[in-house]
Amino acid sequence: MSNVKIVDLTATKYEEALAVFRRSDWDETSLMYVKAEMKAFLKGDIAGYVRAHFVAATVDDNIIGVAAWAPSMCAFSVYELSWATVLPEWRHRGVNTLMLQERIEKIKAHHGEGRFTVLVYTWVNPMYARAGFVPVTANGERFVDNKGKCMMLAQFAG
């Protein structure tokens, strides 16, 4: 994985980043939201909107994965992870783990001193567990949607 670099997404890589989502079989509704979020991040075209920040995993300057993070509307010390995908041929090689680590580091730099919470809505999996994420429960039961996803959270110190 030494040849994988995690960089901030730039406008020149917009179409290539969207192609990663398309090649990863994202549905049209999700793609519509990803496009809007990327445009807002790259152009700042939604006034007053809390924008997602995108990172890209690259090999030889070609994008193989894309992921986002954003300050949450919930509270000043809460952040959200979203829109993560890796090209099918690069999956299960640690690319998503590298993007997760980079997003947490970006949040730490953005947040500064003090504790903060990171939320992600996804499937329970070892990558998030290793990073300290646990499923959110209500009344001792984990909420799982019809696709098997649930809210997970982790706390970090800045």
PDB file of C-alpha atoms in Angstrom:
ATOM      1  CA  MET A   1       0.000   0.000   0.000  1.00  0.00           C
ATOM      2  CA  SER A   2       3.041   2.257  -0.049  1.00  0.00           C
ATOM      3  CA  ASN A   3       2.112   3.450  -3.548  1.00  0.00           C
ATOM      4  CA  VAL A   4      -1.343   4.676  -2.412  1.00  0.00           C
ATOM      5  CA  LYS A   5      -1.512   8.375  -1.552  1.00  0.00           C
ATOM      6  CA  ILE A   6      -4.433  10.116   0.123  1.00  0.00           C
ATOM      7  CA  VAL A   7      -4.932  13.665  -1.168  1.00  0.00           C
ATOM      8  CA  ASP A   8      -7.590  16.360  -1.067  1.00  0.00           C
ATOM      9  CA  LEU A   9      -9.938  16.162  -4.034  1.00  0.00           C
ATOM     10  CA  THR A  10      -9.394  18.948  -6.574  1.00  0.00           C
ATOM     11  CA  ALA A  11     -11.646  20.334  -9.311  1.00  0.00           C
ATOM     12  CA  THR A  12      -9.407  18.835 -11.993  1.00  0.00           C
ATOM     13  CA  LYS A  13     -10.218  15.362 -10.622  1.00  0.00           C
ATOM     14  CA  TYR A  14     -13.996  15.895 -10.255  1.00  0.00           C
ATOM     15  CA  GLU A  15     -15.072  13.720 -13.216  1.00  0.00           C
ATOM     16  CA  GLU A  16     -12.558  11.010 -12.357  1.00  0.00           C
ATOM     17  CA  ALA A  17     -13.858  10.926  -8.767  1.00  0.00           C
ATOM     18  CA  LEU A  18     -17.469  10.630  -9.948  1.00  0.00           C
ATOM     19  CA  ALA A  19     -16.416   7.785 -12.243  1.00  0.00           C
ATOM     20  CA  VAL A  20     -15.181   5.865  -9.182  1.00  0.00           C
ATOM     21  CA  PHE A  21     -18.687   6.031  -7.701  1.00  0.00           C
ATOM     22  CA  ARG A  22     -20.249   5.000 -11.026  1.00  0.00           C
ATOM     23  CA  ARG A  23     -17.865   2.049 -11.439  1.00  0.00           C
ATOM     24  CA  SER A  24     -18.710   1.045  -7.872  1.00  0.00           C
ATOM     25  CA  ASP A  25     -22.385   0.642  -8.895  1.00  0.00           C
ATOM     26  CA  TRP A  26     -23.851   3.487  -6.858  1.00  0.00           C
ATOM     27  CA  ASP A  27     -27.524   4.107  -7.615  1.00  0.00           C
ATOM     28  CA  GLU A  28     -28.629   7.284  -9.434  1.00  0.00           C
ATOM     29  CA  THR A  29     -30.192   8.901  -6.357  1.00  0.00           C
ATOM     30  CA  SER A  30     -27.003   8.514  -4.320  1.00  0.00           C
ATOM     31  CA  LEU A  31     -24.936   9.752  -7.279  1.00  0.00           C
ATOM     32  CA  MET A  32     -27.104  12.873  -7.465  1.00  0.00           C
ATOM     33  CA  TYR A  33     -26.279  13.674  -3.826  1.00  0.00           C
ATOM     34  CA  VAL A  34     -22.581  12.866  -4.280  1.00  0.00           C
ATOM     35  CA  LYS A  35     -22.416  15.236  -7.280  1.00  0.00           C
ATOM     36  CA  ALA A  36     -24.077  18.036  -5.299  1.00  0.00           C
ATOM     37  CA  GLU A  37     -21.760  17.534  -2.325  1.00  0.00           C
ATOM     38  CA  MET A  38     -18.644  17.468  -4.530  1.00  0.00           C
ATOM     39  CA  LYS A  39     -19.698  20.602  -6.409  1.00  0.00           C
ATOM     40  CA  ALA A  40     -20.340  22.421  -3.133  1.00  0.00           C
ATOM     41  CA  PHE A  41     -16.927  21.334  -1.835  1.00  0.00           C
ATOM     42  CA  LEU A  42     -15.066  22.285  -5.000  1.00  0.00           C
ATOM     43  CA  LYS A  43     -16.965  25.466  -5.941  1.00  0.00           C
ATOM     44  CA  GLY A  44     -18.660  26.575  -2.743  1.00  0.00           C
ATOM     45  CA  ASP A  45     -21.924  26.993  -4.655  1.00  0.00           C
ATOM     46  CA  ILE A  46     -24.382  26.432  -1.786  1.00  0.00           C
ATOM     47  CA  ALA A  47     -24.287  29.543   0.407  1.00  0.00           C
ATOM     48  CA  GLY A  48     -24.372  28.810   4.145  1.00  0.00           C
ATOM     49  CA  TYR A  49     -24.306  25.057   3.634  1.00  0.00           C
ATOM     50  CA  VAL A  50     -22.085  22.891   5.825  1.00  0.00           C
ATOM     51  CA  ARG A  51     -19.915  21.366   3.145  1.00  0.00           C
ATOM     52  CA  ALA A  52     -18.442  17.915   2.985  1.00  0.00           C
ATOM     53  CA  HIS A  53     -14.672  17.711   2.497  1.00  0.00           C
ATOM     54  CA  PHE A  54     -13.492  15.053   0.041  1.00  0.00           C
ATOM     55  CA  VAL A  55     -10.267  13.056  -0.003  1.00  0.00           C
ATOM     56  CA  ALA A  56      -9.133  10.752  -2.771  1.00  0.00           C
ATOM     57  CA  ALA A  57      -6.939   7.682  -2.732  1.00  0.00           C
ATOM     58  CA  THR A  58      -4.587   7.745  -5.714  1.00  0.00           C
ATOM     59  CA  VAL A  59      -2.064   5.459  -7.349  1.00  0.00           C
ATOM     60  CA  ASP A  60       0.152   7.011 -10.015  1.00  0.00           C
ATOM     61  CA  ASP A  61      -2.138  10.092  -9.928  1.00  0.00           C
ATOM     62  CA  ASN A  62      -5.208   7.956 -10.769  1.00  0.00           C
ATOM     63  CA  ILE A  63      -8.110   7.956  -8.314  1.00  0.00           C
ATOM     64  CA  ILE A  64      -8.943   4.534  -6.887  1.00  0.00           C
ATOM     65  CA  GLY A  65     -11.115   5.658  -3.945  1.00  0.00           C
ATOM     66  CA  VAL A  66     -13.035   8.681  -2.693  1.00  0.00           C
ATOM     67  CA  ALA A  67     -14.438   9.522   0.747  1.00  0.00           C
ATOM     68  CA  ALA A  68     -15.918  12.528   2.547  1.00  0.00           C
ATOM     69  CA  TRP A  69     -16.246  14.014   6.023  1.00  0.00           C
ATOM     70  CA  ALA A  70     -18.179  17.032   7.282  1.00  0.00           C
ATOM     71  CA  PRO A  71     -18.929  18.984  10.431  1.00  0.00           C
ATOM     72  CA  SER A  72     -22.307  17.787  11.675  1.00  0.00           C
ATOM     73  CA  MET A  73     -25.371  19.942  12.080  1.00  0.00           C
ATOM     74  CA  CYS A  74     -25.934  18.103  15.406  1.00  0.00           C
ATOM     75  CA  ALA A  75     -23.306  19.899  17.511  1.00  0.00           C
ATOM     76  CA  PHE A  76     -20.003  21.758  17.225  1.00  0.00           C
ATOM     77  CA  SER A  77     -17.987  18.761  18.403  1.00  0.00           C
ATOM     78  CA  VAL A  78     -19.665  16.183  16.131  1.00  0.00           C
ATOM     79  CA  TYR A  79     -18.494  15.211  12.643  1.00  0.00           C
ATOM     80  CA  GLU A  80     -19.869  12.831  10.038  1.00  0.00           C
ATOM     81  CA  LEU A  81     -18.229  10.456   7.591  1.00  0.00           C
ATOM     82  CA  SER A  82     -19.952   9.829   4.281  1.00  0.00           C
ATOM     83  CA  TRP A  83     -19.667   8.954   0.603  1.00  0.00           C
ATOM     84  CA  ALA A  84     -16.871   6.397   0.733  1.00  0.00           C
ATOM     85  CA  THR A  85     -16.087   3.999  -2.093  1.00  0.00           C
ATOM     86  CA  VAL A  86     -13.136   2.162  -3.591  1.00  0.00           C
ATOM     87  CA  LEU A  87     -12.880   0.764  -7.106  1.00  0.00           C
ATOM     88  CA  PRO A  88     -13.829  -2.929  -7.088  1.00  0.00           C
ATOM     89  CA  GLU A  89     -10.365  -4.077  -8.171  1.00  0.00           C
ATOM     90  CA  TRP A  90      -8.772  -2.181  -5.247  1.00  0.00           C
ATOM     91  CA  ARG A  91     -11.108  -3.411  -2.496  1.00  0.00           C
ATOM     92  CA  HIS A  92      -9.855  -5.461   0.464  1.00  0.00           C
ATOM     93  CA  ARG A  93      -6.365  -3.978   0.197  1.00  0.00           C
ATOM     94  CA  GLY A  94      -6.595  -1.357   2.959  1.00  0.00           C
ATOM     95  CA  VAL A  95      -7.502   1.647   0.778  1.00  0.00           C
ATOM     96  CA  ASN A  96     -10.675   2.455   2.720  1.00  0.00           C
ATOM     97  CA  THR A  97      -8.716   2.149   5.982  1.00  0.00           C
ATOM     98  CA  LEU A  98      -6.194   4.711   4.710  1.00  0.00           C
ATOM     99  CA  MET A  99      -9.019   7.079   3.724  1.00  0.00           C
ATOM    100  CA  LEU A 100     -10.660   6.595   7.142  1.00  0.00           C
ATOM    101  CA  GLN A 101      -7.396   7.405   8.929  1.00  0.00           C
ATOM    102  CA  GLU A 102      -6.888  10.506   6.762  1.00  0.00           C
ATOM    103  CA  ARG A 103     -10.427  11.759   7.385  1.00  0.00           C
ATOM    104  CA  ILE A 104      -9.995  11.378  11.145  1.00  0.00           C
ATOM    105  CA  GLU A 105      -6.687  13.297  10.955  1.00  0.00           C
ATOM    106  CA  LYS A 106      -8.379  16.052   8.898  1.00  0.00           C
ATOM    107  CA  ILE A 107     -11.158  16.271  11.494  1.00  0.00           C
ATOM    108  CA  LYS A 108      -8.584  16.503  14.308  1.00  0.00           C
ATOM    109  CA  ALA A 109      -6.820  19.351  12.499  1.00  0.00           C
ATOM    110  CA  HIS A 110     -10.128  21.114  11.826  1.00  0.00           C
ATOM    111  CA  HIS A 111     -11.490  20.619  15.348  1.00  0.00           C
ATOM    112  CA  GLY A 112      -8.379  21.543  17.305  1.00  0.00           C
ATOM    113  CA  GLU A 113      -8.144  20.902  21.042  1.00  0.00           C
ATOM    114  CA  GLY A 114     -10.692  18.838  22.926  1.00  0.00           C
ATOM    115  CA  ARG A 115     -12.777  15.757  22.424  1.00  0.00           C
ATOM    116  CA  PHE A 116     -14.994  15.216  19.420  1.00  0.00           C
ATOM    117  CA  THR A 117     -17.367  12.550  18.147  1.00  0.00           C
ATOM    118  CA  VAL A 118     -17.441  11.044  14.666  1.00  0.00           C
ATOM    119  CA  LEU A 119     -20.589   9.404  13.280  1.00  0.00           C
ATOM    120  CA  VAL A 120     -20.922   7.088  10.310  1.00  0.00           C
ATOM    121  CA  TYR A 121     -23.955   5.277   8.942  1.00  0.00           C
ATOM    122  CA  THR A 122     -22.718   1.969   7.586  1.00  0.00           C
ATOM    123  CA  TRP A 123     -22.466  -1.754   8.116  1.00  0.00           C
ATOM    124  CA  VAL A 124     -20.750  -2.956  11.268  1.00  0.00           C
ATOM    125  CA  ASN A 125     -17.327  -4.121  10.126  1.00  0.00           C
ATOM    126  CA  PRO A 126     -13.819  -4.742  11.491  1.00  0.00           C
ATOM    127  CA  MET A 127     -12.292  -1.612   9.897  1.00  0.00           C
ATOM    128  CA  TYR A 128     -14.547   0.725  11.886  1.00  0.00           C
ATOM    129  CA  ALA A 129     -14.266  -1.418  15.033  1.00  0.00           C
ATOM    130  CA  ARG A 130     -10.441  -1.186  14.892  1.00  0.00           C
ATOM    131  CA  ALA A 131     -10.771   2.596  14.651  1.00  0.00           C
ATOM    132  CA  GLY A 132     -12.929   2.670  17.803  1.00  0.00           C
ATOM    133  CA  PHE A 133     -16.416   2.882  16.281  1.00  0.00           C
ATOM    134  CA  VAL A 134     -19.279   1.133  18.054  1.00  0.00           C
ATOM    135  CA  PRO A 135     -22.928   0.756  17.029  1.00  0.00           C
ATOM    136  CA  VAL A 136     -25.312   3.296  18.544  1.00  0.00           C
ATOM    137  CA  THR A 137     -28.029   1.580  20.534  1.00  0.00           C
ATOM    138  CA  ALA A 138     -31.370   2.718  21.887  1.00  0.00           C
ATOM    139  CA  ASN A 139     -32.899   0.811  24.758  1.00  0.00           C
ATOM    140  CA  GLY A 140     -30.168  -1.791  24.408  1.00  0.00           C
ATOM    141  CA  GLU A 141     -31.081  -2.605  20.804  1.00  0.00           C
ATOM    142  CA  ARG A 142     -29.148  -1.667  17.693  1.00  0.00           C
ATOM    143  CA  PHE A 143     -31.225  -0.014  14.987  1.00  0.00           C
ATOM    144  CA  VAL A 144     -30.537  -1.648  11.636  1.00  0.00           C
ATOM    145  CA  ASP A 145     -32.131  -0.421   8.410  1.00  0.00           C
ATOM    146  CA  ASN A 146     -33.395  -2.696   5.649  1.00  0.00           C
ATOM    147  CA  LYS A 147     -29.905  -2.810   4.083  1.00  0.00           C
ATOM    148  CA  GLY A 148     -28.240  -3.905   7.324  1.00  0.00           C
ATOM    149  CA  LYS A 149     -26.698  -0.509   8.094  1.00  0.00           C
ATOM    150  CA  CYS A 150     -26.689   1.230  11.460  1.00  0.00           C
ATOM    151  CA  MET A 151     -25.280   4.401  13.034  1.00  0.00           C
ATOM    152  CA  MET A 152     -21.817   3.955  14.519  1.00  0.00           C
ATOM    153  CA  LEU A 153     -19.786   6.446  16.529  1.00  0.00           C
ATOM    154  CA  ALA A 154     -16.331   6.937  17.967  1.00  0.00           C
ATOM    155  CA  GLN A 155     -14.809   9.597  20.195  1.00  0.00           C
ATOM    156  CA  PHE A 156     -11.381  11.112  19.723  1.00  0.00           C
ATOM    157  CA  ALA A 157      -9.222  13.771  21.344  1.00  0.00           C
ATOM    158  CA  GLY A 158      -7.931  16.675  19.276  1.00  0.00           C
TER     159      GLY A 158
END
